[in-house]
């Protein structure tokens, strides 16, 4: 049997979830079991904490399409902290089924730094994303039923912004027409499907702090505009209660374990472009209530996930990261050094050195927030000593803390040095400050992000975006944080500008108010909210044995 | 607080599911908990049974749109058997979320004859239907991806029969066009969504007897035809393994309890028109392995659900009902006696007497199968003694066993007399025989059903159906049982022909091969496979309290 993530997971010893809960200090009556190895946490049944745990945020340099192993490192550091006898919980995002069936095959860390039971977590888990799909599409059905039943609210079918959703990679659903077939089959109109993790309801679930807050955020969501161009909200339709009811179990954080038995809370997984790309605030808060150290991650590079963690999630949660880890790989640095995808496996210390500018910019960004980052060099088998030497020398020369990690192969033991560096940072106070205030003008907020985080020259708005901005101001929606939807591959809005581009201008194509989530999505370039399947989907290798065991998740 | 089903359920004492499992003789290691009150049963971990339990099938007369309380009576008889110290399990269908949000508000029995935890069962339960939705739509995405990636199988986009599915009442999705927006967004074609319970995958899951059988049935499903008009199956696409993987947990039966603590297995819920309308064979087999008596139900009236139970489910399962209960209500009999919907609340013994012909026909049908039925007269508060007297007198005069039940108000105590009558039948051998053989010609099978079960004169096939029949024969698909898709309101194919119509001719409009399920769906009239929402959906009254408790399920 080859050493795939699934085979490692299958051979791992897994503890009954009750034992993990005990380790985490979760009382038995706060635990709702889902099988033997998963549970939901009834947060209302937890005891109040004497003090809240510190937060380690794991982010990355601008990634390659294969990703840099951020989840793997996140799990590995947590296991390293466990080995160092620290009280620690790792808080991750839930994998989306669509990418699992398409390219990824699994998204629960890797090797000896993964969360268990990996096959359950990668498939339906505890049903959270299905509940979000249900709520999203119930709302869509209520909207179309409203049109069909007389349209008392005078909703303009051409101006409905609420889309349907499926947790599937299905390009054929990006643009559809619905309601065809005559008067008995609804009102014809254009529509489209997003992947569920791009639904505003995912972002709402991840940012709500109570059932009441969840319901209020759902009520505030804008679903479209009337013929008179006035916004229509979920509250106008009167269905926020039904939507909250559909989400009440999904709102509870899920408890699982790492392969080394560290408690892991996996909950929520919004896109890191159209949304903020962090696991739920409920999960992070719950973990902080239970452990001294919470290790969590944010999607894509520090320009996207980390920036949004600081400006959106932290702000809503009333905390900030106490330490930040930036994951880098030799492969990605070579790519930023100008090497083509097919040649990344060949040794090239020169290219690594050239690519270091990307890492340097992300280090600089985190420092601007008042936090001294630690670089985790996530080692791959193909990395040469010379290549690794380049990075370590640069780090030493630039006064950046860095550690080599090998958690895929060694688990927590491969992340001990990193964990020790992070611990030093946790023991030091930060000078955290956000880079902009919510009350800044939208243009100013955008300029701050582009100049300080992306290292660009300026931001410009298309005519459409300017018109939308004027409308936002009219409705008083402009005092919200920005959620940039930008390519993850480049610091700029152009996927092919690798390394550390300078002097670029970022174009905002469209501004979409997400009043439930509580941010303004600013679209740059073409952002895909419904992925497609590749020519050979991962699903072709998937199977289930006569014993009911999964085959082909990796 | 008014005495709604939800308030009764909320005030009921509910036992930890481990205790119910112990009652049912399920060993702890065969139990996978989903919260405190639900569990999946790992059937492979059960001990083999010395002998298999007998099966009580609960069916009904031709129903009113509100239903005759069949699930309520099914639960009530089981609880009555429990009170009589019999070893009993009730095996029911899973509610579909779409109708819960639309009209029903809940589908787990009623009053003091319901299953708990009713709010979980009515909402996402253990995620089975979501898993079916995922598998259904993954297959659709694989098909459209195949078209997009070069269409090696030469699938004709105009002849794709596989539809997408959502567990929602959403009329605007009945007829859609997908793949719009240019070459990067897939291949444009017409499509439509069914409600998930109408998906062939639901029928497959309900008729499979093992994971291997499940996979084989999935592989056999026809998804469309090539440009050369040859059938294309899931096996041709190579994704049966991935679909089975998505279904592996959903395939395990769910254990819950009645309000009186009788073990209840709730699993699967296919439509009773486009599919066979019975809970899963896995559930019934598991229940038979565990208890002496298994009480189960089939959808709509005896002309639909019971006929399919005998000819489809029993045949695949290698058993037959040992007793049959036909549920009748005064309201429905009055309707069959010609009374309009708005006047059904008014006393009218005459109308009851006129409507009795419908009940008589269903009694006759069950007798033709070699089983002596027992009539359960499900009492409502508005029924008068005179009306009930009419029915009881008719029963006595015609030699039909009948008992008055009042399980909504009294629970099992309201069904004791019925249970005693049923027990007598269970202790007698039946002369069960199906009315047709699978090897009979399709026309002959159809004629048997129309004449013997519906009491009609003949069957006729449209030109289209005849053409389809010729194709079926060509592919050797004609030796399968029939699954009639017919209105539930009339014995005929015309919803308004109430009572006991005679001399009618049933028209088969279309014949759809369901090779995975293993039956031929024969469509008569307009069969709705995606319901719509009413003007005031039940969802408008739904909510969740700050304590996380459901409001507005009823």
mmCIF file of C-alpha atoms in Angstrom, chain B residues 4-304:
data_model
loop_
_atom_site.group_PDB
_atom_site.id
_atom_site.type_symbol
_atom_site.label_atom_id
_atom_site.label_comp_id
_atom_site.label_asym_id
_atom_site.label_seq_id
_atom_site.Cartn_x
_atom_site.Cartn_y
_atom_site.Cartn_z
ATOM 1 C CA UNK B 4 -49.345 20.744 18.392
ATOM 2 C CA UNK B 5 -47.241 17.764 17.382
ATOM 3 C CA UNK B 6 -44.131 19.789 18.205
ATOM 4 C CA UNK B 7 -45.357 20.764 21.667
ATOM 5 C CA UNK B 8 -46.322 17.157 22.437
ATOM 6 C CA UNK B 9 -42.935 16.004 21.180
ATOM 7 C CA UNK B 10 -41.100 18.677 23.185
ATOM 8 C CA UNK B 11 -42.839 17.671 26.386
ATOM 9 C CA UNK B 12 -42.309 13.943 25.859
ATOM 10 C CA UNK B 13 -39.718 12.028 27.803
ATOM 11 C CA UNK B 14 -37.075 10.862 25.371
ATOM 12 C CA UNK B 15 -34.627 8.085 26.217
ATOM 13 C CA UNK B 16 -30.935 8.019 25.291
ATOM 14 C CA UNK B 17 -30.720 6.098 22.022
ATOM 15 C CA UNK B 18 -28.392 3.557 23.659
ATOM 16 C CA UNK B 19 -31.305 2.392 25.815
ATOM 17 C CA UNK B 20 -33.544 2.003 22.785
ATOM 18 C CA UNK B 21 -30.800 0.029 21.050
ATOM 19 C CA UNK B 22 -30.566 -2.253 24.061
ATOM 20 C CA UNK B 23 -34.346 -2.776 23.922
ATOM 21 C CA UNK B 24 -33.989 -3.682 20.259
ATOM 22 C CA UNK B 25 -31.112 -6.053 20.932
ATOM 23 C CA UNK B 26 -28.582 -3.975 19.009
ATOM 24 C CA UNK B 27 -25.078 -4.426 20.442
ATOM 25 C CA UNK B 28 -23.290 -1.205 21.400
ATOM 26 C CA UNK B 29 -20.564 -1.673 18.801
ATOM 27 C CA UNK B 30 -23.156 -1.735 16.007
ATOM 28 C CA UNK B 31 -24.368 1.730 17.008
ATOM 29 C CA UNK B 32 -23.070 5.000 15.572
ATOM 30 C CA UNK B 33 -24.553 7.867 17.528
ATOM 31 C CA UNK B 34 -25.816 11.056 15.882
ATOM 32 C CA UNK B 35 -26.429 13.244 18.869
ATOM 33 C CA UNK B 36 -28.081 11.778 21.942
ATOM 34 C CA UNK B 37 -31.256 10.470 20.347
ATOM 35 C CA UNK B 38 -30.379 9.210 16.882
ATOM 36 C CA UNK B 39 -28.024 6.523 15.692
ATOM 37 C CA UNK B 40 -27.025 4.721 12.550
ATOM 38 C CA UNK B 41 -26.933 0.948 12.698
ATOM 39 C CA UNK B 42 -23.837 -0.781 11.369
ATOM 40 C CA UNK B 43 -25.709 -3.784 10.010
ATOM 41 C CA UNK B 44 -22.544 -5.803 9.479
ATOM 42 C CA UNK B 45 -21.979 -5.750 13.247
ATOM 43 C CA UNK B 46 -25.382 -7.312 14.063
ATOM 44 C CA UNK B 47 -25.661 -10.922 15.148
ATOM 45 C CA UNK B 48 -27.534 -13.247 12.768
ATOM 46 C CA UNK B 49 -31.143 -13.817 13.848
ATOM 47 C CA UNK B 50 -32.553 -17.228 14.720
ATOM 48 C CA UNK B 51 -35.711 -16.347 12.797
ATOM 49 C CA UNK B 52 -36.898 -13.264 10.952
ATOM 50 C CA UNK B 53 -39.774 -11.120 12.176
ATOM 51 C CA UNK B 54 -43.175 -10.944 10.511
ATOM 52 C CA UNK B 55 -44.161 -7.897 8.498
ATOM 53 C CA UNK B 56 -47.264 -5.764 9.007
ATOM 54 C CA UNK B 57 -47.829 -3.429 6.057
ATOM 55 C CA UNK B 58 -49.912 -0.316 6.711
ATOM 56 C CA UNK B 59 -51.628 1.114 3.645
ATOM 57 C CA UNK B 60 -54.725 3.290 3.085
ATOM 58 C CA UNK B 61 -57.772 4.011 1.016
ATOM 59 C CA UNK B 62 -57.438 6.590 -1.762
ATOM 60 C CA UNK B 63 -56.442 9.617 0.327
ATOM 61 C CA UNK B 64 -57.511 13.244 0.599
ATOM 62 C CA UNK B 65 -54.801 15.844 -0.044
ATOM 63 C CA UNK B 66 -54.273 16.114 3.729
ATOM 64 C CA UNK B 67 -53.506 12.386 4.063
ATOM 65 C CA UNK B 68 -55.298 9.897 6.307
ATOM 66 C CA UNK B 69 -52.743 9.630 9.121
ATOM 67 C CA UNK B 70 -51.069 6.467 7.863
ATOM 68 C CA UNK B 71 -47.747 7.195 9.565
ATOM 69 C CA UNK B 72 -49.569 8.060 12.768
ATOM 70 C CA UNK B 73 -51.458 4.751 12.695
ATOM 71 C CA UNK B 74 -48.256 2.867 11.839
ATOM 72 C CA UNK B 75 -46.559 4.290 14.911
ATOM 73 C CA UNK B 76 -49.694 3.756 16.995
ATOM 74 C CA UNK B 77 -49.999 0.037 16.173
ATOM 75 C CA UNK B 78 -46.339 -0.487 16.961
ATOM 76 C CA UNK B 79 -46.792 1.179 20.335
ATOM 77 C CA UNK B 80 -49.888 -0.935 20.922
ATOM 78 C CA UNK B 81 -47.831 -4.059 20.238
ATOM 79 C CA UNK B 82 -45.247 -2.765 22.720
ATOM 80 C CA UNK B 83 -47.986 -2.354 25.320
ATOM 81 C CA UNK B 84 -49.030 -5.962 24.582
ATOM 82 C CA UNK B 85 -45.410 -6.996 25.347
ATOM 83 C CA UNK B 86 -44.688 -8.050 21.802
ATOM 84 C CA UNK B 87 -41.182 -7.619 20.384
ATOM 85 C CA UNK B 88 -41.798 -4.929 17.762
ATOM 86 C CA UNK B 89 -39.986 -2.362 15.628
ATOM 87 C CA UNK B 90 -41.651 0.267 13.467
ATOM 88 C CA UNK B 91 -39.969 0.957 10.102
ATOM 89 C CA UNK B 92 -40.857 4.267 8.441
ATOM 90 C CA UNK B 93 -39.845 6.515 5.587
ATOM 91 C CA UNK B 94 -37.684 9.617 6.104
ATOM 92 C CA UNK B 95 -39.441 12.970 5.699
ATOM 93 C CA UNK B 96 -38.312 15.153 2.809
ATOM 94 C CA UNK B 97 -37.317 18.706 3.712
ATOM 95 C CA UNK B 98 -39.078 20.232 0.689
ATOM 96 C CA UNK B 99 -42.624 19.388 1.774
ATOM 97 C CA UNK B 100 -41.747 20.193 5.414
ATOM 98 C CA UNK B 101 -40.859 23.769 4.376
ATOM 99 C CA UNK B 102 -43.818 23.913 2.011
ATOM 100 C CA UNK B 103 -47.073 22.503 3.310
ATOM 101 C CA UNK B 104 -46.543 19.685 5.757
ATOM 102 C CA UNK B 105 -44.447 21.295 8.464
ATOM 103 C CA UNK B 106 -43.499 17.797 9.605
ATOM 104 C CA UNK B 107 -43.973 14.127 8.684
ATOM 105 C CA UNK B 108 -43.213 11.969 11.658
ATOM 106 C CA UNK B 109 -46.651 10.790 12.721
ATOM 107 C CA UNK B 110 -48.706 12.986 14.993
ATOM 108 C CA UNK B 111 -49.980 13.660 18.477
ATOM 109 C CA UNK B 112 -49.154 10.814 20.844
ATOM 110 C CA UNK B 113 -48.227 8.535 17.968
ATOM 111 C CA UNK B 114 -45.070 10.089 16.618
ATOM 112 C CA UNK B 115 -41.372 9.422 16.401
ATOM 113 C CA UNK B 116 -38.769 11.418 18.279
ATOM 114 C CA UNK B 117 -36.730 13.586 18.049
ATOM 115 C CA UNK B 118 -39.316 14.984 15.648
ATOM 116 C CA UNK B 119 -37.514 18.254 14.890
ATOM 117 C CA UNK B 120 -34.270 16.515 13.924
ATOM 118 C CA UNK B 121 -36.049 13.878 11.847
ATOM 119 C CA UNK B 122 -38.026 16.569 10.026
ATOM 120 C CA UNK B 123 -35.018 18.768 9.350
ATOM 121 C CA UNK B 124 -31.701 17.207 8.285
ATOM 122 C CA UNK B 125 -31.955 13.971 10.316
ATOM 123 C CA UNK B 126 -28.694 12.042 9.776
ATOM 124 C CA UNK B 127 -28.080 13.589 6.365
ATOM 125 C CA UNK B 128 -29.235 10.663 4.205
ATOM 126 C CA UNK B 129 -31.268 12.761 1.786
ATOM 127 C CA UNK B 130 -28.444 15.304 1.525
ATOM 128 C CA UNK B 131 -26.070 12.478 0.593
ATOM 129 C CA UNK B 132 -28.510 11.377 -2.119
ATOM 130 C CA UNK B 133 -28.750 14.962 -3.397
ATOM 131 C CA UNK B 134 -24.940 15.095 -3.503
ATOM 132 C CA UNK B 135 -24.641 11.809 -5.380
ATOM 133 C CA UNK B 136 -27.417 12.788 -7.806
ATOM 134 C CA UNK B 137 -25.801 16.131 -8.604
ATOM 135 C CA UNK B 138 -22.260 14.771 -8.671
ATOM 136 C CA UNK B 139 -23.458 12.406 -11.414
ATOM 137 C CA UNK B 140 -25.044 15.338 -13.273
ATOM 138 C CA UNK B 141 -21.800 17.302 -12.989
ATOM 139 C CA UNK B 142 -19.818 14.291 -14.272
ATOM 140 C CA UNK B 143 -22.165 14.049 -17.275
ATOM 141 C CA UNK B 144 -21.889 17.738 -18.177
ATOM 142 C CA UNK B 145 -18.148 17.639 -17.587
ATOM 143 C CA UNK B 146 -17.946 14.700 -19.978
ATOM 144 C CA UNK B 147 -19.747 16.742 -22.644
ATOM 145 C CA UNK B 148 -17.433 19.687 -21.995
ATOM 146 C CA UNK B 149 -14.194 17.669 -22.036
ATOM 147 C CA UNK B 150 -14.618 16.229 -25.526
ATOM 148 C CA UNK B 151 -17.606 13.898 -25.131
ATOM 149 C CA UNK B 152 -15.698 10.682 -25.838
ATOM 150 C CA UNK B 153 -18.870 8.628 -25.282
ATOM 151 C CA UNK B 154 -20.735 10.713 -27.887
ATOM 152 C CA UNK B 155 -23.604 11.449 -25.489
ATOM 153 C CA UNK B 156 -26.395 13.361 -27.232
ATOM 154 C CA UNK B 157 -27.038 16.459 -25.065
ATOM 155 C CA UNK B 158 -30.661 16.392 -26.241
ATOM 156 C CA UNK B 159 -31.150 12.848 -24.969
ATOM 157 C CA UNK B 160 -29.759 13.098 -21.443
ATOM 158 C CA UNK B 161 -32.434 11.672 -19.127
ATOM 159 C CA UNK B 162 -30.559 12.197 -15.855
ATOM 160 C CA UNK B 163 -31.880 15.278 -14.077
ATOM 161 C CA UNK B 164 -30.461 17.307 -11.226
ATOM 162 C CA UNK B 165 -32.146 17.214 -7.807
ATOM 163 C CA UNK B 166 -32.744 19.330 -4.723
ATOM 164 C CA UNK B 167 -34.639 18.494 -1.549
ATOM 165 C CA UNK B 168 -36.757 21.598 -1.950
ATOM 166 C CA UNK B 169 -40.160 22.527 -3.365
ATOM 167 C CA UNK B 170 -38.994 24.749 -6.179
ATOM 168 C CA UNK B 171 -41.180 24.962 -9.271
ATOM 169 C CA UNK B 172 -38.854 27.432 -10.994
ATOM 170 C CA UNK B 173 -36.304 24.625 -11.387
ATOM 171 C CA UNK B 174 -38.644 22.222 -13.205
ATOM 172 C CA UNK B 175 -37.478 23.371 -16.617
ATOM 173 C CA UNK B 176 -34.161 25.140 -16.988
ATOM 174 C CA UNK B 177 -31.442 25.679 -19.535
ATOM 175 C CA UNK B 178 -27.874 25.201 -18.363
ATOM 176 C CA UNK B 179 -24.375 25.656 -19.739
ATOM 177 C CA UNK B 180 -25.037 29.188 -20.975
ATOM 178 C CA UNK B 181 -22.350 31.853 -21.294
ATOM 179 C CA UNK B 182 -19.961 30.543 -23.935
ATOM 180 C CA UNK B 183 -17.461 27.719 -24.400
ATOM 181 C CA UNK B 184 -15.856 28.034 -20.945
ATOM 182 C CA UNK B 185 -19.175 27.418 -19.189
ATOM 183 C CA UNK B 186 -20.058 23.987 -20.515
ATOM 184 C CA UNK B 187 -22.398 22.790 -23.232
ATOM 185 C CA UNK B 188 -25.818 24.483 -23.348
ATOM 186 C CA UNK B 189 -28.768 22.123 -23.052
ATOM 187 C CA UNK B 190 -32.214 21.769 -21.535
ATOM 188 C CA UNK B 191 -32.381 20.248 -18.063
ATOM 189 C CA UNK B 192 -34.595 20.171 -15.000
ATOM 190 C CA UNK B 193 -34.535 19.486 -11.286
ATOM 191 C CA UNK B 194 -36.575 16.845 -9.463
ATOM 192 C CA UNK B 195 -37.118 16.804 -5.729
ATOM 193 C CA UNK B 196 -34.454 14.474 -4.303
ATOM 194 C CA UNK B 197 -36.908 11.806 -3.184
ATOM 195 C CA UNK B 198 -37.824 11.384 -6.875
ATOM 196 C CA UNK B 199 -34.191 10.673 -7.800
ATOM 197 C CA UNK B 200 -33.522 7.129 -9.002
ATOM 198 C CA UNK B 201 -30.693 7.078 -6.456
ATOM 199 C CA UNK B 202 -33.284 7.219 -3.663
ATOM 200 C CA UNK B 203 -34.996 4.140 -5.129
ATOM 201 C CA UNK B 204 -31.644 2.416 -5.590
ATOM 202 C CA UNK B 205 -30.640 3.075 -1.983
ATOM 203 C CA UNK B 206 -33.996 1.718 -0.817
ATOM 204 C CA UNK B 207 -33.783 -1.522 -2.814
ATOM 205 C CA UNK B 208 -30.083 -2.414 -2.462
ATOM 206 C CA UNK B 209 -29.169 -5.243 -0.127
ATOM 207 C CA UNK B 210 -25.420 -4.607 0.288
ATOM 208 C CA UNK B 211 -22.751 -2.035 -0.634
ATOM 209 C CA UNK B 212 -21.811 -4.228 -3.591
ATOM 210 C CA UNK B 213 -25.433 -4.415 -4.726
ATOM 211 C CA UNK B 214 -25.739 -0.641 -4.263
ATOM 212 C CA UNK B 215 -22.708 -0.051 -6.467
ATOM 213 C CA UNK B 216 -23.948 -2.471 -9.127
ATOM 214 C CA UNK B 217 -27.370 -0.794 -9.215
ATOM 215 C CA UNK B 218 -25.748 2.653 -9.491
ATOM 216 C CA UNK B 219 -23.593 1.340 -12.353
ATOM 217 C CA UNK B 220 -26.697 0.129 -14.208
ATOM 218 C CA UNK B 221 -28.532 3.453 -14.142
ATOM 219 C CA UNK B 222 -29.167 4.844 -17.621
ATOM 220 C CA UNK B 223 -28.270 8.540 -17.861
ATOM 221 C CA UNK B 224 -29.142 9.140 -21.500
ATOM 222 C CA UNK B 225 -28.440 8.044 -25.040
ATOM 223 C CA UNK B 226 -25.685 8.568 -27.590
ATOM 224 C CA UNK B 227 -26.080 10.254 -30.962
ATOM 225 C CA UNK B 228 -26.471 6.670 -32.228
ATOM 226 C CA UNK B 229 -29.344 6.210 -29.697
ATOM 227 C CA UNK B 230 -27.489 3.622 -27.642
ATOM 228 C CA UNK B 231 -28.026 3.830 -23.867
ATOM 229 C CA UNK B 232 -25.272 5.338 -21.708
ATOM 230 C CA UNK B 233 -24.952 4.089 -18.143
ATOM 231 C CA UNK B 234 -23.114 5.218 -15.033
ATOM 232 C CA UNK B 235 -20.732 2.320 -15.651
ATOM 233 C CA UNK B 236 -19.752 3.914 -18.971
ATOM 234 C CA UNK B 237 -18.790 7.063 -17.050
ATOM 235 C CA UNK B 238 -16.888 5.038 -14.447
ATOM 236 C CA UNK B 239 -18.245 6.902 -11.424
ATOM 237 C CA UNK B 240 -20.321 4.248 -9.605
ATOM 238 C CA UNK B 241 -17.539 3.935 -7.018
ATOM 239 C CA UNK B 242 -17.556 7.657 -6.243
ATOM 240 C CA UNK B 243 -21.372 7.686 -6.016
ATOM 241 C CA UNK B 244 -21.350 4.665 -3.694
ATOM 242 C CA UNK B 245 -18.688 6.378 -1.587
ATOM 243 C CA UNK B 246 -20.973 9.406 -1.225
ATOM 244 C CA UNK B 247 -23.785 7.070 -0.118
ATOM 245 C CA UNK B 248 -21.950 4.703 2.205
ATOM 246 C CA UNK B 249 -23.167 6.306 5.446
ATOM 247 C CA UNK B 250 -26.629 7.093 4.087
ATOM 248 C CA UNK B 251 -26.979 3.382 3.325
ATOM 249 C CA UNK B 252 -26.982 2.531 7.039
ATOM 250 C CA UNK B 253 -30.462 2.442 8.657
ATOM 251 C CA UNK B 254 -31.290 5.046 11.332
ATOM 252 C CA UNK B 255 -32.540 4.178 14.793
ATOM 253 C CA UNK B 256 -34.856 6.495 16.720
ATOM 254 C CA UNK B 257 -37.822 5.936 19.040
ATOM 255 C CA UNK B 258 -41.549 6.462 19.244
ATOM 256 C CA UNK B 259 -42.955 8.725 21.911
ATOM 257 C CA UNK B 260 -43.665 5.538 23.941
ATOM 258 C CA UNK B 261 -40.110 4.240 23.541
ATOM 259 C CA UNK B 262 -40.687 1.632 20.829
ATOM 260 C CA UNK B 263 -37.601 1.281 18.615
ATOM 261 C CA UNK B 264 -38.157 2.940 15.223
ATOM 262 C CA UNK B 265 -36.002 2.506 12.138
ATOM 263 C CA UNK B 266 -36.458 5.391 9.727
ATOM 264 C CA UNK B 267 -34.641 5.027 6.462
ATOM 265 C CA UNK B 268 -35.223 6.032 2.859
ATOM 266 C CA UNK B 269 -38.250 7.755 1.411
ATOM 267 C CA UNK B 270 -38.809 7.386 -2.334
ATOM 268 C CA UNK B 271 -41.821 9.018 -4.001
ATOM 269 C CA UNK B 272 -44.816 6.692 -4.233
ATOM 270 C CA UNK B 273 -45.586 7.733 -7.829
ATOM 271 C CA UNK B 274 -42.344 7.934 -9.822
ATOM 272 C CA UNK B 275 -40.803 5.370 -7.427
ATOM 273 C CA UNK B 276 -42.080 2.616 -5.136
ATOM 274 C CA UNK B 277 -42.877 4.629 -2.004
ATOM 275 C CA UNK B 278 -41.522 2.283 0.671
ATOM 276 C CA UNK B 279 -38.776 2.662 3.240
ATOM 277 C CA UNK B 280 -35.509 0.838 2.584
ATOM 278 C CA UNK B 281 -35.121 -2.894 2.272
ATOM 279 C CA UNK B 282 -32.055 -2.564 4.523
ATOM 280 C CA UNK B 283 -34.277 -1.059 7.223
ATOM 281 C CA UNK B 284 -37.021 -3.669 6.902
ATOM 282 C CA UNK B 285 -34.504 -6.514 6.833
ATOM 283 C CA UNK B 286 -32.663 -5.088 9.826
ATOM 284 C CA UNK B 287 -35.910 -4.697 11.739
ATOM 285 C CA UNK B 288 -36.930 -8.286 10.866
ATOM 286 C CA UNK B 289 -33.583 -9.463 12.172
ATOM 287 C CA UNK B 290 -34.178 -7.708 15.486
ATOM 288 C CA UNK B 291 -37.898 -8.042 16.283
ATOM 289 C CA UNK B 292 -40.750 -10.547 16.001
ATOM 290 C CA UNK B 293 -43.057 -7.969 14.444
ATOM 291 C CA UNK B 294 -42.111 -5.200 12.021
ATOM 292 C CA UNK B 295 -44.731 -2.558 11.310
ATOM 293 C CA UNK B 296 -44.080 -0.615 8.127
ATOM 294 C CA UNK B 297 -45.965 1.543 5.645
ATOM 295 C CA UNK B 298 -46.119 2.274 1.940
ATOM 296 C CA UNK B 299 -47.049 5.577 0.284
ATOM 297 C CA UNK B 300 -50.538 6.762 -0.772
ATOM 298 C CA UNK B 301 -53.380 4.207 -1.137
ATOM 299 C CA UNK B 302 -53.255 0.425 -1.536
ATOM 300 C CA UNK B 303 -53.466 0.838 -5.325
ATOM 301 C CA UNK B 304 -50.056 2.539 -5.284
#
